[in-house]
C-alpha atoms as a printed R data frame, in Angstrom:
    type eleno elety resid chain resno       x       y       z
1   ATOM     1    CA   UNK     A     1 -12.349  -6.081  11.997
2   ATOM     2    CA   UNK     A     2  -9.157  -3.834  11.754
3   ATOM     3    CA   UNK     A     3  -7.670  -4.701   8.224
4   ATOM     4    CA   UNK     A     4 -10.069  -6.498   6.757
5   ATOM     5    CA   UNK     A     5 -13.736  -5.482   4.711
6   ATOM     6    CA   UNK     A     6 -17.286  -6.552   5.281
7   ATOM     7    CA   UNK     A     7 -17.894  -8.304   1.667
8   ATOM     8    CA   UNK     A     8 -22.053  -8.258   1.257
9   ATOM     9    CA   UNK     A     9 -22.456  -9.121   4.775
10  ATOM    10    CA   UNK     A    10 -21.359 -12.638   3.282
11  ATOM    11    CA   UNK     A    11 -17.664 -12.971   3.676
12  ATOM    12    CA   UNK     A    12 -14.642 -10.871   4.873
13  ATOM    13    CA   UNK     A    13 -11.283  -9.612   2.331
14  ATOM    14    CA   UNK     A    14  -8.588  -8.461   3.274
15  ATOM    15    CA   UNK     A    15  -6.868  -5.174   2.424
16  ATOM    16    CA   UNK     A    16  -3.574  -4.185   2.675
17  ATOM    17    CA   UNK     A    17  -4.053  -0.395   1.388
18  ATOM    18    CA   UNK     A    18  -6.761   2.116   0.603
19  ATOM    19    CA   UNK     A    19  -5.406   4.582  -2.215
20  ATOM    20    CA   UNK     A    20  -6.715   8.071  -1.972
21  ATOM    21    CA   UNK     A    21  -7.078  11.151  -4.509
22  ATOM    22    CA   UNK     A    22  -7.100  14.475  -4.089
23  ATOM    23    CA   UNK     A    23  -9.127  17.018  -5.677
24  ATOM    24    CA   UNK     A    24 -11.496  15.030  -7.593
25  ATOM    25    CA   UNK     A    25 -14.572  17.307  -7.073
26  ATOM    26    CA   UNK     A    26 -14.037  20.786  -8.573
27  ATOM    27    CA   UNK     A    27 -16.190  22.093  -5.939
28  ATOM    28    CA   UNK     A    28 -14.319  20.689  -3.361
29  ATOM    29    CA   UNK     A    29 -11.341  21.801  -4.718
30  ATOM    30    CA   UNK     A    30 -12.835  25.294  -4.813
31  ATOM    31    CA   UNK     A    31 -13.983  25.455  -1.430
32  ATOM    32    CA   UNK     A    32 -10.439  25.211   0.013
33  ATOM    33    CA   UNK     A    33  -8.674  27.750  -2.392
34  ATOM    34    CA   UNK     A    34  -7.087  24.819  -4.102
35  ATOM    35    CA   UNK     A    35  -5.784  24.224  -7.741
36  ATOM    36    CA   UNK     A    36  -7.237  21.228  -9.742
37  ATOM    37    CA   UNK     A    37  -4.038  19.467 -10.868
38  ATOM    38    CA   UNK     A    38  -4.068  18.104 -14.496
39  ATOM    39    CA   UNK     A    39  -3.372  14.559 -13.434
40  ATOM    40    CA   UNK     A    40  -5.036  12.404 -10.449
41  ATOM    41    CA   UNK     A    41  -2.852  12.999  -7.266
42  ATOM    42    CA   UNK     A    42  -2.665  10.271  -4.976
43  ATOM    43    CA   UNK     A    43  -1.995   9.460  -1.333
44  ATOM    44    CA   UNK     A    44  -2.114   6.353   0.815
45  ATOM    45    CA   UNK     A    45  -4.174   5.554   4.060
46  ATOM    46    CA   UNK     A    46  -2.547   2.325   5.884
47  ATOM    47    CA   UNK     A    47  -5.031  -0.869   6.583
48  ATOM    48    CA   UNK     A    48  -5.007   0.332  10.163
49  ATOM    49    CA   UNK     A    49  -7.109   3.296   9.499
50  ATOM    50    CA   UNK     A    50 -10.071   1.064   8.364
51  ATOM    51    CA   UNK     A    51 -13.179   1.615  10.670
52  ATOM    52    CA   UNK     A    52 -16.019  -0.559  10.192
53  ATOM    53    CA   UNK     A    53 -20.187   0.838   9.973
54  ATOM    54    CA   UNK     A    54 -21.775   1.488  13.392
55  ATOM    55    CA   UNK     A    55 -17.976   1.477  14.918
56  ATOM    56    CA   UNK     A    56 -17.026   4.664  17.282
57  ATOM    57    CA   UNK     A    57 -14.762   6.566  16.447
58  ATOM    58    CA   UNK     A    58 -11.940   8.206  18.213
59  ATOM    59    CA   UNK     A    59 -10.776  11.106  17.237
60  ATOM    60    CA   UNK     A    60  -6.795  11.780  17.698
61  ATOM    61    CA   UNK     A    61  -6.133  14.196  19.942
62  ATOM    62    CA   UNK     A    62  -3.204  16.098  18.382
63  ATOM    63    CA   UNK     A    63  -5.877  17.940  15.996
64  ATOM    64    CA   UNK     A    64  -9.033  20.532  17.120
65  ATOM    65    CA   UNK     A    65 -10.359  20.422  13.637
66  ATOM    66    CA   UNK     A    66 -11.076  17.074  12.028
67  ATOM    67    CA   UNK     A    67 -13.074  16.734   8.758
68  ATOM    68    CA   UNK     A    68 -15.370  14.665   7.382
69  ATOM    69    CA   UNK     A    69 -15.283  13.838   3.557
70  ATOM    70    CA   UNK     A    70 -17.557  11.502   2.049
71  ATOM    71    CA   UNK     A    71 -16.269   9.088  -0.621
72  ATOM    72    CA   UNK     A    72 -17.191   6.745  -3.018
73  ATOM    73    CA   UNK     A    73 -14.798   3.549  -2.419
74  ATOM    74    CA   UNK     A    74 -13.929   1.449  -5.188
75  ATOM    75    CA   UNK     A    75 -12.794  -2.338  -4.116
76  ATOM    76    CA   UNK     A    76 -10.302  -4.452  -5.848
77  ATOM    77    CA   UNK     A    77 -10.587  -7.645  -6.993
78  ATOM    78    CA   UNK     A    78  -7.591  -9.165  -8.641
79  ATOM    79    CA   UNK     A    79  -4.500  -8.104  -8.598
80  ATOM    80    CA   UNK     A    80  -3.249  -5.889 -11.161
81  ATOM    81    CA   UNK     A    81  -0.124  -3.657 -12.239
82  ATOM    82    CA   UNK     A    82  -0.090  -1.264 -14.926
83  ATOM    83    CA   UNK     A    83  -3.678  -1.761 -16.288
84  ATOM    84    CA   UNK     A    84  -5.356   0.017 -18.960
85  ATOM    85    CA   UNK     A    85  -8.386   2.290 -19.071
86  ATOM    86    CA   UNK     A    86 -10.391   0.154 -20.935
87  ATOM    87    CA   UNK     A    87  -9.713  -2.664 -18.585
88  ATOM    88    CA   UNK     A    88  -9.949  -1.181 -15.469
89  ATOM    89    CA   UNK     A    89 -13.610  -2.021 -15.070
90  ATOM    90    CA   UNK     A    90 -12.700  -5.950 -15.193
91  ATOM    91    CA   UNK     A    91 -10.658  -5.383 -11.463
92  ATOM    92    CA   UNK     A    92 -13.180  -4.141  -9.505
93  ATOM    93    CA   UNK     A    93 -14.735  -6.428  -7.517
94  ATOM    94    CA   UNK     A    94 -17.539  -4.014  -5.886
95  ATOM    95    CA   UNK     A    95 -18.252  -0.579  -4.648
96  ATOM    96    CA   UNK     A    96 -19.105   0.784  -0.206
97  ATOM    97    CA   UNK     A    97 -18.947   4.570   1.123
98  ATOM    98    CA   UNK     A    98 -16.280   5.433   2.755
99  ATOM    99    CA   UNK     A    99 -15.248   9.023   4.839
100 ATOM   100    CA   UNK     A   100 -11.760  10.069   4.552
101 ATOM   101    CA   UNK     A   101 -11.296  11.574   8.102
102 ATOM   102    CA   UNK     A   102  -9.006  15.000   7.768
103 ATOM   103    CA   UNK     A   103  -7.033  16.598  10.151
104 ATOM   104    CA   UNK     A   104  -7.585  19.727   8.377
105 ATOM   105    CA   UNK     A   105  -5.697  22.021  10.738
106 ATOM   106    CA   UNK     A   106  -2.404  19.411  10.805
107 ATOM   107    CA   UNK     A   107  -3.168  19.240   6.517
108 ATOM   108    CA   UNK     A   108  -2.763  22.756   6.172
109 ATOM   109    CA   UNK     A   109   0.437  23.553   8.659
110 ATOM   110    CA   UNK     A   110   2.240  20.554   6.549
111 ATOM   111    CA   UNK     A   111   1.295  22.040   3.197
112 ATOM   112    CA   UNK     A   112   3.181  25.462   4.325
113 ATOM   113    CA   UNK     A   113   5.879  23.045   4.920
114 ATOM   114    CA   UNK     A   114   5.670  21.002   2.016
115 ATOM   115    CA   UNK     A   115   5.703  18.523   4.161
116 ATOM   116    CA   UNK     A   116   4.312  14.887   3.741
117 ATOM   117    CA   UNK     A   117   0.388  14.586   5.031
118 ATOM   118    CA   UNK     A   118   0.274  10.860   6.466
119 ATOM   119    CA   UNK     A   119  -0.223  12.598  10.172
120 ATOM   120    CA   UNK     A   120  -3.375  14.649   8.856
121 ATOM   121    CA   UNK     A   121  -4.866  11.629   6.469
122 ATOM   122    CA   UNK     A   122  -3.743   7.837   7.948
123 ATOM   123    CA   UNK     A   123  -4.402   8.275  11.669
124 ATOM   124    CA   UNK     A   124  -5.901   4.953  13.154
125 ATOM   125    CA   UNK     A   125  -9.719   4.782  12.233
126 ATOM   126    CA   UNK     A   126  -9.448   7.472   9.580
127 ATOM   127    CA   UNK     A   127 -11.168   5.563   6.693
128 ATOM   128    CA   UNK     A   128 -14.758   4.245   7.864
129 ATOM   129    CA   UNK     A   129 -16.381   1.965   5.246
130 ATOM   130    CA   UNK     A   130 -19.513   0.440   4.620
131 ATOM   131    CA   UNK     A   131 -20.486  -2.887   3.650
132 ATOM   132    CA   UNK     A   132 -18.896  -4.383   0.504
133 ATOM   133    CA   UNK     A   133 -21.836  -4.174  -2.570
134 ATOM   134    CA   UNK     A   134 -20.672  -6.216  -5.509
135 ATOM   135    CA   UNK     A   135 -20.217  -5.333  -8.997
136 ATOM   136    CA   UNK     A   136 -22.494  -7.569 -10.570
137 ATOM   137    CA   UNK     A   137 -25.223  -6.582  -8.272
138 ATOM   138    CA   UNK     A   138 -24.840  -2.812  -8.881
139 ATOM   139    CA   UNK     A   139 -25.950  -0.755 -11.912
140 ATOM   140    CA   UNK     A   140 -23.650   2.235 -13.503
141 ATOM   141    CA   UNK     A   141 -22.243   4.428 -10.136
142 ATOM   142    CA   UNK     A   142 -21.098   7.305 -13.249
143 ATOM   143    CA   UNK     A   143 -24.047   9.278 -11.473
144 ATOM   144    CA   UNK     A   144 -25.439   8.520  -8.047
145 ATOM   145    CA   UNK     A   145 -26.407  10.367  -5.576
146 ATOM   146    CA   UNK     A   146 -24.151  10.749  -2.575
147 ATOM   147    CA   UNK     A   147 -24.510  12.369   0.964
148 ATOM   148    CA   UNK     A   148 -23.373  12.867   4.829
149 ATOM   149    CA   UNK     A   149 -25.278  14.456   7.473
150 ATOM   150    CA   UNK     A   150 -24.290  15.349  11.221
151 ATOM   151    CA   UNK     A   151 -26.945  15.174  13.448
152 ATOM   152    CA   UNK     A   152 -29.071  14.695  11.189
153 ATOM   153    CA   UNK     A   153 -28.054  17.997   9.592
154 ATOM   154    CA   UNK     A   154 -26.983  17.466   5.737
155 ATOM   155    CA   UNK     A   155 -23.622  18.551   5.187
156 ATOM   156    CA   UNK     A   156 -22.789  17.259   1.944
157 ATOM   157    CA   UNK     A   157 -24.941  16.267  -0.998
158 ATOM   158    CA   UNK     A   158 -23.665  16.010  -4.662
159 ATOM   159    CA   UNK     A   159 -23.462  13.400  -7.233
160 ATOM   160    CA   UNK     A   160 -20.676  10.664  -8.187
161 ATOM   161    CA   UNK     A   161 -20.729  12.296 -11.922
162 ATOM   162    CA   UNK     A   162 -18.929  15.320 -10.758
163 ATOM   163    CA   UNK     A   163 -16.142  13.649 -10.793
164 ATOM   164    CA   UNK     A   164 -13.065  15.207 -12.740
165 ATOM   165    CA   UNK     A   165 -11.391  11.720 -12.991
166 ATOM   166    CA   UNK     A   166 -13.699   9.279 -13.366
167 ATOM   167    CA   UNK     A   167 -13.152   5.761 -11.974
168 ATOM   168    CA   UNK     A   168 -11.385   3.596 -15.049
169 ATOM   169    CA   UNK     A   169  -8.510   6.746 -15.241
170 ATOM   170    CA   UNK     A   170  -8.275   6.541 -11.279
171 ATOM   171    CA   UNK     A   171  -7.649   2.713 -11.194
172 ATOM   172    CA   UNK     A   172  -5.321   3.170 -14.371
173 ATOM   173    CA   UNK     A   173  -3.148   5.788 -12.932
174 ATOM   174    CA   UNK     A   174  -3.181   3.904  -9.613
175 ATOM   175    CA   UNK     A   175  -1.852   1.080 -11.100
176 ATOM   176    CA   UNK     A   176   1.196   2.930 -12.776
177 ATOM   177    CA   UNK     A   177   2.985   3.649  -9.599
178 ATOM   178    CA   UNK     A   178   1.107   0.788  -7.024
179 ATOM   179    CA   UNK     A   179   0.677  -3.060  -7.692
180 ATOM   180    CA   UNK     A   180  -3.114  -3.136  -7.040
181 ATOM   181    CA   UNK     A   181  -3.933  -6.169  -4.963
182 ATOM   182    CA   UNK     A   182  -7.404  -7.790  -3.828
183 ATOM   183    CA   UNK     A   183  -8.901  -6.243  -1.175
184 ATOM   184    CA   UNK     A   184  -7.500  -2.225  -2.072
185 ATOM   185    CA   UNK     A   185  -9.412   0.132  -1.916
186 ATOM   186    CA   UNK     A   186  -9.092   3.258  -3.793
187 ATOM   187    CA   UNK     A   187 -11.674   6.326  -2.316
188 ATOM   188    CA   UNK     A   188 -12.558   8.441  -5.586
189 ATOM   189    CA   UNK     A   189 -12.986  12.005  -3.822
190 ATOM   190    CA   UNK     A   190 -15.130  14.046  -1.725
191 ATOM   191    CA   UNK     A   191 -17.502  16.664  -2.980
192 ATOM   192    CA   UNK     A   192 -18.298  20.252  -1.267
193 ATOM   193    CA   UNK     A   193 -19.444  20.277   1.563
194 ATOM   194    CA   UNK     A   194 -16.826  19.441   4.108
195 ATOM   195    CA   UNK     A   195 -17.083  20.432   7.710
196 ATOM   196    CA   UNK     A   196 -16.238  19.502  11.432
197 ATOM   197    CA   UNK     A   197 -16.994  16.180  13.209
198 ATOM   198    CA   UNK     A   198 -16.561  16.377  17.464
199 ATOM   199    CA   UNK     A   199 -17.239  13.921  20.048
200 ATOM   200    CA   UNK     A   200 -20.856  12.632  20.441
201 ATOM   201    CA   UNK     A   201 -21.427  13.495  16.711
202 ATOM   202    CA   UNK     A   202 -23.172  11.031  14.958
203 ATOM   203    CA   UNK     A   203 -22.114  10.405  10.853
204 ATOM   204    CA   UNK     A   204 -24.300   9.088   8.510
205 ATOM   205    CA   UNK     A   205 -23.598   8.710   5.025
206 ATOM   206    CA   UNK     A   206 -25.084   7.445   2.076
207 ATOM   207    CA   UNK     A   207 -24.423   6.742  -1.853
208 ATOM   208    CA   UNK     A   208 -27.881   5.471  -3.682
209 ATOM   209    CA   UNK     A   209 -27.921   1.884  -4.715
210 ATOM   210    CA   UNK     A   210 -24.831   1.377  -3.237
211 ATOM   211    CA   UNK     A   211 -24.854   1.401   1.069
212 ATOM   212    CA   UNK     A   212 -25.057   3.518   4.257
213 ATOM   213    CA   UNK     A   213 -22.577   4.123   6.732
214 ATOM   214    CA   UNK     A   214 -23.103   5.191  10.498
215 ATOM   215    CA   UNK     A   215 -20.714   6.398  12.703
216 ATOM   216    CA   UNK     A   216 -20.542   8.092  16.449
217 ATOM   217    CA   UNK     A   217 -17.718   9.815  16.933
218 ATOM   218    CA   UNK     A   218 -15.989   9.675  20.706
């Protein structure tokens, strides 16, 4: 359901934003000529871009080039303002996968612009998400495995240690400028690997230990 997540297949949360970062994967970052800022850079999705697993999804029209980025999601579980590093672990309540959907060709005609990104980034159904897993069922996620194929061809395949900022400095930073509230989620990153999605694709995306996600795109 539109706003809400899938908690373990057990229960339902809502969530009223998911909180993005850019260039979290030097990789990434190198395979679209761009710098790696010295501080986590944030944006914001709206609820209304959540997509649940095995949803279609429609693609907006306005762009011939949308991307798929897989993402390890981090979910909220209290709410929280101005938290620390070393407590940031304590407000998580579990972990999905996620895809931040791109408009990559709308992305890069607002960057000339210097103009805001919310029309390439928080289109409606722009952040699919797996299943809820919970904390206290989960193991370290400092280095899983984590993948997306299309058609069954892999496009992406890296590891949730390449991260630049890892997750405690994410949800800290977060929390300076956003009130974290149950139910956020905050997507950690996509590695190389990024590429085209078109109608009649089908996604599928993994982390290990974590969940799938699976996705055909209309």
């Amino acid at each position: 359901m539109k706003n809400f997540l899938n908690i373990d297949n057990q229960s339902e949360l809502y969530c009223s934003k998911v909180i993005c970062v850019a260039r979290n994967y030097a990789a990434h970052a190198a395979e679209l000529n761009n710098e790696i800022p010295a501080e986590p850079v944030f944006f914001i999705k709206p609820n209304s871009s959540l997509s649940a697993n095995g949803h279609r999804i429609f693609l907006p029209g306005y762009s011939q080039s949308i991307h798929h980025e897989v993402e390890l999601a981090v979910v909220i579980g209290r709410e929280g303002k101005k938290i620390s590093i070393e407590k940031a672990e304590d407000y998580i309540l579990g972990y999905a996968v996620a895809i931040d959907l791109t408009a990559r060709d709308i992305q890069n005609k607002l960057k000339e612009k210097s103009h805001p990104w919310e029309k390439a980034k928080a289109f409606d159904q722009s952040c699919p998400i797996s299943t809820v897993k919970l904390k206290k069922d989960i193991g370290s996620v400092a280095d899983l495995p984590i993948r997306l194929s299309v058609n069954h061809e892999m496009r992406q395949n890296s590891r949730t240690g390449l991260m630049i900022n890892k997750i405690p400095k994410l949800i800290a930073n977060a929390s300076e400028i956003f009130t974290l509230c149950e139910g956020d989620v905050i997507l950690t990153g996509t590695p190389e690997g990024v590429g085209i999605v078109s109608s009649k694709d089908i996604i599928e995306a993994e982390i290990e230990g974590i969940a799938k996600l699976n996705l055909e795109v209309n």
